[in-house]
Coordinates of C-alpha atoms and ligand atoms in Angstrom, one line a residue:
X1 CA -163.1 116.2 -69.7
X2 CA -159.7 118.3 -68.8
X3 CA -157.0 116.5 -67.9
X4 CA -156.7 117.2 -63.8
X5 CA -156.1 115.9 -60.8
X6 CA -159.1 116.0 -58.3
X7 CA -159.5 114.8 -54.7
X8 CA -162.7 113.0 -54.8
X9 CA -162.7 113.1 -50.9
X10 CA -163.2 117.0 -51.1
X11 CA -164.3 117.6 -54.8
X12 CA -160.9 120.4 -54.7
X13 CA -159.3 120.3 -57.9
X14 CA -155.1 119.9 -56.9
X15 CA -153.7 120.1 -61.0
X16 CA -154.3 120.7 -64.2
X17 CA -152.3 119.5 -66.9
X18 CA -152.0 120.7 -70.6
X19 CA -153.5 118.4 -73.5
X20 CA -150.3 117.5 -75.7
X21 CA -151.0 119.0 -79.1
X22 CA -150.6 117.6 -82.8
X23 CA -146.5 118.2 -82.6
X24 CA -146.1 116.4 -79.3
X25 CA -147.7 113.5 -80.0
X26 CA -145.7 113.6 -83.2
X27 CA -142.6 113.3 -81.6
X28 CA -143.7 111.1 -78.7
X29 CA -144.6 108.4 -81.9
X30 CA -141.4 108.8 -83.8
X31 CA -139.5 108.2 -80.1
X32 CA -141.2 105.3 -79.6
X33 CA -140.8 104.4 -83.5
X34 CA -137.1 105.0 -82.9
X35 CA -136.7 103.3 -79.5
X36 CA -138.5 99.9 -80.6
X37 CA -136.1 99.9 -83.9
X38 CA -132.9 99.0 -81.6
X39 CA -135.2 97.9 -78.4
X40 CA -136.4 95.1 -79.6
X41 CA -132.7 93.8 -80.6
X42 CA -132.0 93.8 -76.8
X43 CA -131.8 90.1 -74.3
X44 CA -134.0 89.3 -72.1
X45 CA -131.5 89.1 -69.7
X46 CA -131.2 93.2 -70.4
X47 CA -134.7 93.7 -70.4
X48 CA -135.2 91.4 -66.9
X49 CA -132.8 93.8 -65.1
X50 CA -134.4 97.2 -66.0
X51 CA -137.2 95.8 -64.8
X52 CA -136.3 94.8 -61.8
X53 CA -134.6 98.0 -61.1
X54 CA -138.1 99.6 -62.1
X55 CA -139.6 97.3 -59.4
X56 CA -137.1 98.3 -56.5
X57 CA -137.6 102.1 -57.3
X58 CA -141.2 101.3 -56.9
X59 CA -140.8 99.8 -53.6
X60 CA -138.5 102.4 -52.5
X61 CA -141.0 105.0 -53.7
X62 CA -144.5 102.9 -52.1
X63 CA -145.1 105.6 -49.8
X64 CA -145.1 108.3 -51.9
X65 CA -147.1 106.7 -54.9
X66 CA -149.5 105.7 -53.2
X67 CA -150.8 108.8 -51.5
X68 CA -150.7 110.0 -55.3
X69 CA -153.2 107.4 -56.1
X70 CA -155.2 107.9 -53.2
X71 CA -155.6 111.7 -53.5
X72 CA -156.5 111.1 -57.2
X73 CA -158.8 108.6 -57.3
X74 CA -160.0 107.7 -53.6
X75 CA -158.9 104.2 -52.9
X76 CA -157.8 103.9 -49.2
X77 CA -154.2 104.4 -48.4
X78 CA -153.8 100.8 -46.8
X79 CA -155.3 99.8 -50.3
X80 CA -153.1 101.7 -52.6
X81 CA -149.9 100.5 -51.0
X82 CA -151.0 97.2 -51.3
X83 CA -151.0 98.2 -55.0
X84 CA -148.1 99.5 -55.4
X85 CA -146.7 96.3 -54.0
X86 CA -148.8 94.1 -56.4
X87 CA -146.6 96.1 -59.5
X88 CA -143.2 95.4 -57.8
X89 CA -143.8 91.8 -57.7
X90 CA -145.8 91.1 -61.0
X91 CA -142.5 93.2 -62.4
X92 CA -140.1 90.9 -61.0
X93 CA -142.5 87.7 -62.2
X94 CA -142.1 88.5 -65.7
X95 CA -138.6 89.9 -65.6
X96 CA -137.9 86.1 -64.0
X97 CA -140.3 84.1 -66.5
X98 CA -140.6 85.7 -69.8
X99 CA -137.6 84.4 -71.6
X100 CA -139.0 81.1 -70.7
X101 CA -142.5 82.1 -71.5
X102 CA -141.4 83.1 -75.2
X103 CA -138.5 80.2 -75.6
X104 CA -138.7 79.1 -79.0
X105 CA -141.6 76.0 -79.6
X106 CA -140.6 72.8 -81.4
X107 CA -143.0 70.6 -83.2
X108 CA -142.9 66.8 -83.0
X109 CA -139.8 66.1 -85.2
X110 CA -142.4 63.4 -87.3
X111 CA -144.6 67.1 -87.8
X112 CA -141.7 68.7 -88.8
X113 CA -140.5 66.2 -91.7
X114 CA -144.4 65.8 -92.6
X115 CA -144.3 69.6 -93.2
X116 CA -140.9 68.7 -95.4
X117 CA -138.8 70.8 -93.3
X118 CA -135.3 69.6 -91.7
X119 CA -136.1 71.9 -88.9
X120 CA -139.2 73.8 -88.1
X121 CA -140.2 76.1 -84.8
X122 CA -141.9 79.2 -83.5
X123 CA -140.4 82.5 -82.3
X124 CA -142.1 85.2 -80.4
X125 CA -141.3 88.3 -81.4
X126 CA -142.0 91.7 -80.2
X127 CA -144.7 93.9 -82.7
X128 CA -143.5 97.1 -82.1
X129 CA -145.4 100.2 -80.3
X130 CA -148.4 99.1 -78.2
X131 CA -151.4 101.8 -76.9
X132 CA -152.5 100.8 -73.8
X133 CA -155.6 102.7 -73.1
X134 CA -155.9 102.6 -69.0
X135 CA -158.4 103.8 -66.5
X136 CA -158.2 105.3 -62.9
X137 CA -159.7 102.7 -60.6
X138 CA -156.5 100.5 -60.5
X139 CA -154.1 103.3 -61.7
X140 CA -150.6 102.1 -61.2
X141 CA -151.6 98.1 -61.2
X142 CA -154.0 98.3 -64.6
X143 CA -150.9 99.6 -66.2
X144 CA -148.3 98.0 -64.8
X145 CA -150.3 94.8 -66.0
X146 CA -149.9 95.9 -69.4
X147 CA -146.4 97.0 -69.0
X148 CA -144.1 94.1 -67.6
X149 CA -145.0 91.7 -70.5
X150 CA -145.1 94.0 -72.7
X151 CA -141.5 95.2 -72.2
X152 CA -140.3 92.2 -71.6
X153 CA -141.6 90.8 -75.3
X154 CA -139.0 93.7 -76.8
X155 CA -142.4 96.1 -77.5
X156 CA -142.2 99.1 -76.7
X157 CA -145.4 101.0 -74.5
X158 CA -147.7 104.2 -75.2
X159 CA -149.6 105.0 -71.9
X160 CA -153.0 107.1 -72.4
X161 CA -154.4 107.0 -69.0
X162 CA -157.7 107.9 -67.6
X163 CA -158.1 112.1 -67.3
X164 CA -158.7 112.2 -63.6
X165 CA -155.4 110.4 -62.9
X166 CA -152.8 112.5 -64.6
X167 CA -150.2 112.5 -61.6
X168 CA -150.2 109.0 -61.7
X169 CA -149.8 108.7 -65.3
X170 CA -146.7 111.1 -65.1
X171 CA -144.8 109.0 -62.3
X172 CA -145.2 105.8 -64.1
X173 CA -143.4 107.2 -67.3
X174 CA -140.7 108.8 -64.7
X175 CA -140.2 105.0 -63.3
X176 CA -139.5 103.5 -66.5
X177 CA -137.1 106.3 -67.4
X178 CA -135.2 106.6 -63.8
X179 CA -135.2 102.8 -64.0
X180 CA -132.9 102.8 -67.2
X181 CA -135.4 102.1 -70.0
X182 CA -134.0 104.1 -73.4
X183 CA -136.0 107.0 -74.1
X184 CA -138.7 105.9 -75.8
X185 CA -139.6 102.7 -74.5
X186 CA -142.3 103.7 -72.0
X187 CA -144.2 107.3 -72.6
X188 CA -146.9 108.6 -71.3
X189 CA -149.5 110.7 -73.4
X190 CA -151.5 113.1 -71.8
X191 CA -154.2 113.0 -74.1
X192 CA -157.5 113.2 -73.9
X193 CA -160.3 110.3 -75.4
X194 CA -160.8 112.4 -78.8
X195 CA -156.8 112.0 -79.5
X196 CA -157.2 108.0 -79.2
X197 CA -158.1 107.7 -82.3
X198 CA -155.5 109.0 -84.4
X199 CA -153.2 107.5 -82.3
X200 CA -154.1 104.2 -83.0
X201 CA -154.4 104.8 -86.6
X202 CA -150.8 105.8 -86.7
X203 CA -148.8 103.5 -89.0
X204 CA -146.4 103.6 -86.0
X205 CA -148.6 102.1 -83.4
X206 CA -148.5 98.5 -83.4
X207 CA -151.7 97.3 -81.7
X208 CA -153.8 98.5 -78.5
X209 CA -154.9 97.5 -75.2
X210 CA -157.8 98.6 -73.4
X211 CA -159.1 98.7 -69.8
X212 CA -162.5 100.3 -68.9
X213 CA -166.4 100.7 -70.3
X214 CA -168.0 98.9 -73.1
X215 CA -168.6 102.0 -75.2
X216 CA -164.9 103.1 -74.9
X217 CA -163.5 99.6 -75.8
X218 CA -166.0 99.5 -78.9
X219 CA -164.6 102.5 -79.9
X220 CA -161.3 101.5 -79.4
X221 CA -161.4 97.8 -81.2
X222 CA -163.6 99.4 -84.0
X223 CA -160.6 101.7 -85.1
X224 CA -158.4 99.1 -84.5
X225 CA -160.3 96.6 -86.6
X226 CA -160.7 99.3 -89.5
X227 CA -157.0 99.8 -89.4
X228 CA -156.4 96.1 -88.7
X229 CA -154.5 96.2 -85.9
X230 CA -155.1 93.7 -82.7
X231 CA -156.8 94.6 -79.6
X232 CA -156.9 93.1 -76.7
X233 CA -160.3 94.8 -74.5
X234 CA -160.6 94.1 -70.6
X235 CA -163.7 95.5 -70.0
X236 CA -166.4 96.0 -67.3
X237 CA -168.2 92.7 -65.2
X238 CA -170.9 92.0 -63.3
X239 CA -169.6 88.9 -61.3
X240 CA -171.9 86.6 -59.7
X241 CA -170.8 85.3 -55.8
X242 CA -172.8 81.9 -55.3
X243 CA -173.3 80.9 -51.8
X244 CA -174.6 77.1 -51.9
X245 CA -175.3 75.1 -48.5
X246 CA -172.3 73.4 -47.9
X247 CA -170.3 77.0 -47.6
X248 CA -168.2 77.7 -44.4
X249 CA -171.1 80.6 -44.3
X250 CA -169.1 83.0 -41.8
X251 CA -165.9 82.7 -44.1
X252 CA -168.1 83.3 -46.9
X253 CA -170.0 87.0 -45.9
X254 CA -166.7 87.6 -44.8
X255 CA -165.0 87.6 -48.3
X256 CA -168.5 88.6 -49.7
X257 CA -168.0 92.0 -48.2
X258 CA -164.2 92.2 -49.5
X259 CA -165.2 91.2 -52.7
X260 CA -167.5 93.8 -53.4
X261 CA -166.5 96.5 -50.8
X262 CA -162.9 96.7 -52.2
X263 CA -161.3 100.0 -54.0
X264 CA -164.8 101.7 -53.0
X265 CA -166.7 98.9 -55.1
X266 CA -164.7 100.0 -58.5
X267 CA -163.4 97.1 -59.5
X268 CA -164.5 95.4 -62.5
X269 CA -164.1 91.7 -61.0
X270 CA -165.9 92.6 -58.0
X271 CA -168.2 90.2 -56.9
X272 CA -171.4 92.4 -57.4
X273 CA -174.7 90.2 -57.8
X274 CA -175.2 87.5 -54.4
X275 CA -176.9 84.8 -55.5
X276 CA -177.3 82.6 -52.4
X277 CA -179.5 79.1 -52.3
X278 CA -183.0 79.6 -50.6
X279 CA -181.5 77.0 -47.4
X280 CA -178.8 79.6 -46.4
X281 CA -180.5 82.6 -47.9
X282 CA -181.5 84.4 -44.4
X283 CA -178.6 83.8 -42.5
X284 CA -176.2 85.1 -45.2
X285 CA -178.0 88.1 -46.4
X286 CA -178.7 89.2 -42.5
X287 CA -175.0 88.8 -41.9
X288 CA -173.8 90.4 -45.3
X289 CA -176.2 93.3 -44.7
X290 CA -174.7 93.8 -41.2
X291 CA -170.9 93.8 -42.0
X292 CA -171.8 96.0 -45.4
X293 CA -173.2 98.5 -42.9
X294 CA -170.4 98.2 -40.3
X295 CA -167.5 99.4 -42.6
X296 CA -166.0 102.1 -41.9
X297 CA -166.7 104.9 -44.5
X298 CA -164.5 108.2 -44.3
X299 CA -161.3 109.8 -45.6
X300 CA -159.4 107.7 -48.0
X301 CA -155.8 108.5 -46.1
X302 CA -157.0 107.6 -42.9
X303 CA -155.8 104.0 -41.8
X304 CA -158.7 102.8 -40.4
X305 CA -160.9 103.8 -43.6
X306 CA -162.6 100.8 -45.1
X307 CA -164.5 102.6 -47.7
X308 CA -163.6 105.7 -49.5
X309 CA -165.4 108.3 -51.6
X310 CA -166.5 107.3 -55.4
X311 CA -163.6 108.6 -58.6
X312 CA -165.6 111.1 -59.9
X313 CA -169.0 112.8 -59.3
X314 CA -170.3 111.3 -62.1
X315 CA -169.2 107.8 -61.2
X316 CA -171.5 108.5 -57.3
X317 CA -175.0 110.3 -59.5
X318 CA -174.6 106.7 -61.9
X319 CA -174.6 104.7 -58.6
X320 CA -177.1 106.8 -57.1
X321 CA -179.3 106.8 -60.1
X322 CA -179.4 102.8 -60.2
X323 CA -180.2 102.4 -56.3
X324 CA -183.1 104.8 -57.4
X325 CA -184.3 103.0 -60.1
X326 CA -184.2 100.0 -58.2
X327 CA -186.6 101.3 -55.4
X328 CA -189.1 102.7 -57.5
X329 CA -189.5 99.4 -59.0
X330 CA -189.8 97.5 -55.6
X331 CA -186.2 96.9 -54.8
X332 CA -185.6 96.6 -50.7
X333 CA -182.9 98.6 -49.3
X334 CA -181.3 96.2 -46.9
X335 CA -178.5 98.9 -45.8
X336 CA -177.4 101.9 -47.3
X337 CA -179.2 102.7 -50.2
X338 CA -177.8 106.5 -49.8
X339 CA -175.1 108.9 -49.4
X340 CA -173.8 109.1 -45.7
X341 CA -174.3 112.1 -44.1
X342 CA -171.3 114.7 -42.8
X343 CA -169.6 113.8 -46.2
X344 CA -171.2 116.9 -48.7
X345 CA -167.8 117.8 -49.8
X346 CA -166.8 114.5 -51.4
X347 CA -168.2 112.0 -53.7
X348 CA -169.3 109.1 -51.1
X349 CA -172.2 106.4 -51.4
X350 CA -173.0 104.0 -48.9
X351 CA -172.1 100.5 -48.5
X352 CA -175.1 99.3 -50.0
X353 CA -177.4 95.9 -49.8
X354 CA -180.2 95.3 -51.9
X355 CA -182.8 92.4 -52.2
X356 CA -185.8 91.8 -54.6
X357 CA -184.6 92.4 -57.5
X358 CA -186.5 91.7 -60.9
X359 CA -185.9 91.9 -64.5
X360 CA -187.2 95.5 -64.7
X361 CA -184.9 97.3 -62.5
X362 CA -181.7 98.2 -64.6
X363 CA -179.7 97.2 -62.0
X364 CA -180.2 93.5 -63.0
X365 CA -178.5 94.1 -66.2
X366 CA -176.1 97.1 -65.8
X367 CA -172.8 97.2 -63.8
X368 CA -172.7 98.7 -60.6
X369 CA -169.8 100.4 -59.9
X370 CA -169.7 101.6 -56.4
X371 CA -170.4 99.3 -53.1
X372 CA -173.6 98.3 -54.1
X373 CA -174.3 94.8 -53.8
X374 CA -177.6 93.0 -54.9
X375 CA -178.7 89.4 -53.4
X376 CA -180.7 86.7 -55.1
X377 CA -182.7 84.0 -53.6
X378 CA -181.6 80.2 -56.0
X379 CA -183.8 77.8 -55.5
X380 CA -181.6 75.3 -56.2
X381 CA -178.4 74.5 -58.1
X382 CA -179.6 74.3 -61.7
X383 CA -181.3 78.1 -60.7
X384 CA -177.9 79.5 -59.5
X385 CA -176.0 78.6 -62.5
X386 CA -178.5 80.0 -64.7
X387 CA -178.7 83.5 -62.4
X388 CA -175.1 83.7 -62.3
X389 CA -174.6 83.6 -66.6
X390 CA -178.2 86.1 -66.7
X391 CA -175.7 88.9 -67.9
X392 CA -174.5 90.3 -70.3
X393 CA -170.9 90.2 -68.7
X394 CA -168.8 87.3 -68.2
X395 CA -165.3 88.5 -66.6
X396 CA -164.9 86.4 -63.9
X397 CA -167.0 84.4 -60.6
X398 CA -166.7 83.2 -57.2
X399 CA -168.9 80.0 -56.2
X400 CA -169.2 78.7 -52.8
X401 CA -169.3 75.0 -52.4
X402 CA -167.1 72.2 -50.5
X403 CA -169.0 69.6 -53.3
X404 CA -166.2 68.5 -56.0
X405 CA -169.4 68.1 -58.5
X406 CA -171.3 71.2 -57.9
X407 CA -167.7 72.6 -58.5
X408 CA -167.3 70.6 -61.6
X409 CA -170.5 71.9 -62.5
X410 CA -169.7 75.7 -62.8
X411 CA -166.2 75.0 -64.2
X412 CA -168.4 73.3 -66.9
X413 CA -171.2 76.0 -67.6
X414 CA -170.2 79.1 -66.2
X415 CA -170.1 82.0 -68.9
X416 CA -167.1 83.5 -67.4
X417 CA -163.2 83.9 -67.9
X418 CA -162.8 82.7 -64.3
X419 CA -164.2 80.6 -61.4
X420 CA -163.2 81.0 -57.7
X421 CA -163.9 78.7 -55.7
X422 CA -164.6 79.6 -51.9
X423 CA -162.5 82.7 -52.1
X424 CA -162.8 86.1 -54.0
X425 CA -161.5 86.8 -57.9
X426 CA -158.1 88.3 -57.5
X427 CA -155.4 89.0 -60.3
X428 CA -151.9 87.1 -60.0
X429 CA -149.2 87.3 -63.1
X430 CA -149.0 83.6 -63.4
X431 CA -152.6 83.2 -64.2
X432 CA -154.5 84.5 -67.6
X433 CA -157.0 87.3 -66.5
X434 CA -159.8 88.4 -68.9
X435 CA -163.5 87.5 -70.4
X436 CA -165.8 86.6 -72.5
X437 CA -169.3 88.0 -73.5
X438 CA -169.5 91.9 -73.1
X439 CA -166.5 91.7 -70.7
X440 CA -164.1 91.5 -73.6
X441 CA -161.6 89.5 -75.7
X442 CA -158.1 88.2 -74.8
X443 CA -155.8 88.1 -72.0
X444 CA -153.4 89.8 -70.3
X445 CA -151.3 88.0 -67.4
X446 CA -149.8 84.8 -67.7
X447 CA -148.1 83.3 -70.7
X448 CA -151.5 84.2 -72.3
X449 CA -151.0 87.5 -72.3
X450 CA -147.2 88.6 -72.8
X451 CA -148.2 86.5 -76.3
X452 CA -151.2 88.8 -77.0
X453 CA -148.7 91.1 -78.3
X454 CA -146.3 89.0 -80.4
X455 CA -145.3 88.1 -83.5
X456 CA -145.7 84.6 -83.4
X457 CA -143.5 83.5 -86.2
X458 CA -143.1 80.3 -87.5
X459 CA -139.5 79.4 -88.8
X460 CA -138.8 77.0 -91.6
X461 CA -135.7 75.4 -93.0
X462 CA -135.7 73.1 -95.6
Ligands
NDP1 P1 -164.0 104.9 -69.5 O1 -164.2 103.6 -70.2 O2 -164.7 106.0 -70.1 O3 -162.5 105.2 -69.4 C1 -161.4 104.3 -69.5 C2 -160.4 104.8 -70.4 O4 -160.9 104.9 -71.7 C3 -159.9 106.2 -70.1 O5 -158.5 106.3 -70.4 C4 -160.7 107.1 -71.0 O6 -160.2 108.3 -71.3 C5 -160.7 106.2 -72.3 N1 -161.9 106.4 -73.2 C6 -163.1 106.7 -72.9 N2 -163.9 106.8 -74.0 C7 -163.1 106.6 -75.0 C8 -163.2 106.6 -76.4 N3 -164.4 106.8 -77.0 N4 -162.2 106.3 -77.2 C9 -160.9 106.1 -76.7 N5 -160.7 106.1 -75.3 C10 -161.8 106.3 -74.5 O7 -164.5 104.7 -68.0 P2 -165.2 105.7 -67.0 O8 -164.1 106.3 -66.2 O9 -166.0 106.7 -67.8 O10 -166.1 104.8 -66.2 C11 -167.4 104.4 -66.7 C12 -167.7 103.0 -66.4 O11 -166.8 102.1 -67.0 C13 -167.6 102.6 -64.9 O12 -168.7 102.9 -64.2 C14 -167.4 101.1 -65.1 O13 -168.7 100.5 -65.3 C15 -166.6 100.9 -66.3 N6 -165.2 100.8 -66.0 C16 -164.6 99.6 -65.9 C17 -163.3 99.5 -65.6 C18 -162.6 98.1 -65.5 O14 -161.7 97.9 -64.7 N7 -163.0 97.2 -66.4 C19 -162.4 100.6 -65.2 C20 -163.1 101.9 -65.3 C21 -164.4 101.9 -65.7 P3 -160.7 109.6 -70.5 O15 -160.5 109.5 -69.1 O16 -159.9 110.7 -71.1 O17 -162.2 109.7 -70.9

């Protein structure tokens, strides 16, 4: 795939960009080799005020970013500024909390004198240069994720973002660099997938990150693992939304249709299978079906647009292709179930429902990443739990109950990295974000994951 920017609402291609060759990612590695060696030396204090000097350009620059984002990859406007604000604040979260986050750990004092030391602790230090392999459905967020810990740790950040959002990928190196950061310390590569690998084999690259599909973060962890590097993969889901009978059932479809209608249905913690118990079953798939069908599909920078066109053309035909699939084996269309008309240009599908689903239509397995939703009938609690861990994914889940032991219940057996209880999945720095299963390994976010990408040392003095 080039490396070009694309307006998905129109299919008109606004960019291209040149593929850095051998010598320029030579240089951009010894840069970052050379910014980490005195980098890492720096206080947090230092680190915490670039940072927040990174988050007030951001701000200042909202509007601008995120009509880059929008004409990239197709999100709404509304939803791309809301985006762009997300990254201002998790910036400032970790340039408040990481020195705390990383403060040296001390053992009991009767551990430390069993282990023969007079004083014994842990220190966090940074690894050095970290590959953070990104796609485009959360552009500036996805990396920005990555970023703010990872700075703040004293690591130093190698951006290779998804090809169809090379604009984006340029202003967030140009944010880091006007907000003060050495050079060095935050680089993009424009780079397309077949460079990845060399990269991360580069005795200069610490360890990698990577947001996206399962066959790119095998590829990904398998080089790492044969160069014996870490990797953290965030990778795709196929979250369950569980509607039991004690659910505030209007509040309920109303978050349903959030959950899975939001960024055009790419997101990977979308809610995307609705499994609902048979006793509320009619009146929640009638109502879901209606408010699916009453957003407001159109062009992306309009204000009042709910629902945008699809990244790519590929990204619509893979949608497209599983709605199929799922109606020659039987599946009923409940709304949607096509693309809209009046919309040839761009890459729309729309907001879908689907019911009957069985084990043979691929759809039960595979993620669906557009706003196609699929509902289940549970006949009871013991049936919801075990439809909601029938994936192979297990990123995160949203159950809807007011009972303290049906709740207990999932936070017990559900095979996910999260449970949300009578709300949607939603990303915030101060909680760990990630799977298990085919959705991945380790965490970003949190305490969790600004220590994915240390050196945690142990200290001790006799
Ligand atoms: P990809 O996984 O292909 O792309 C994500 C990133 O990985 C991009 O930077 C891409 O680069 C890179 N990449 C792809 N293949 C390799 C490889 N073999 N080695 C190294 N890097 C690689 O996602 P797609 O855009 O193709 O989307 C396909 C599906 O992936 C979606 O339908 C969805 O199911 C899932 N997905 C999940 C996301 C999530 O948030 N978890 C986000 C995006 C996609 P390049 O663009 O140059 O190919």
């Amino acid at each position: 795939m080039p490396i070009a920017s694309v307006n998905p609402a129109t299919g008109e291609t606004l960019e291209t960009f040149e593929e850095l060759d051998a010598a320029g990612i030579e240089q951009r590695l010894a840069r970052a080799e050379a910014a980490f060696r005195t980098y890492r030396t720096t206080s947090f204090a230092h680190r915490a005020q670039l940072l927040r000097r990174a988050a007030d350009l951001l701000d200042e620059d909202r509007e601008a970013v995120s009509r880059t984002m929008t004409e990239e990859m197709g999100k709404p406007l509304t939803a791309a500024r809301a985006e762009a604000a997300k990254c201002a604040k998790a910036m400032r979260w970790y340039a408040e909390n990481a020195e705390a986050l990383l403060a040296d750990e001390h053992p009991d004092p009767a551990d430390v004198a069993d282990a023969g030391a007079a004083r014994a602790y842990v220190r966090y230090r940074p690894i050095g240069a970290v590959l953070a392999v990104m796609p485009w459905n959360f552009p500036f967020w996805q990396v920005i994720r990555f970023a703010a810990p990872a700075l703040m740790a004293g690591n130093v950040g190698l951006l290779k973002h998804a090809s169809n959002v090379p604009r984006t990928a340029v202003a967030l190196e140009e944010l880091f660099v006007r907000a003060g950061f050495p050079e060095g310390c935050f680089q993009t590569l424009l780079i397309g997938s077949r460079a990845v690998d060399g990269v991360i084999r580069d005795r200069r690259v610490a360890a990698v990150t990577l947001t996206g599909s399962e066959p790119a973060g095998r590829a990904v962890a398998a080089t790492a693992a044969d160069e014996v590097k870490k990797a953290v993969l965030e990778l795709g889901g196929s979250d369950p939304f569980v509607v039991l009978p004690s659910a505030d059932l209007d509040a309920a479809v109303r978050t349903a249709v959030r959950a899975r209608a939001q960024n055009n249905g790419q997101s990977c913690i979308a809610a995307k299978r609705f499994i609902v118990h048979a006793d509320v079953y009619e009146p929640f798939t009638a109502a879901f079906a209606g408010a699916m069908r009453a957003l407001k599909v159109g062009d992306p920078m309009e204000e009042a647009t709910e629902v945008g066109p699809l990244a790519s053309r590929q990204g619509r035909d893979d949608l497209e292709e599983l709605v199929e699939d799922a109606k020659k084996h039987g599946a009923r269309v409940e709304c949607g179930g096509r693309r809209p008309e009046g919309f040839d240009a761009g890459w729309f599908y729309e907001p879908t429902v689907l019911t009957g689903i069985t084990p043979a239509m691929r759809i039960h397995q595979e993620e669906t990443f557009g706003p196609v939703a699929t509902v289940y009938r549970a006949a009871d609690l013991d049936e919801a739990v075990a439809m909601a861990n029938d994936t192979p994914f297990g990123l995160s889940s949203n159950v809807w109950t007011d009972d303290p032991a049906e709740q207990e219940r999932f936070v017990r057996d559900i095979e996910a990295g999260g449970v949300f209880f009578n709300g949607m999945t939603a990303s915030h720095p101060a909680l760990p974000f990630g799977g298990v299963k085919r959705s991945g390994f380790g965490r970003e976010l949190s305490g969790h994951g600004i220590k994915e990408f240390c050196n945690v040392t142990t200290v001790w003095v006799a």
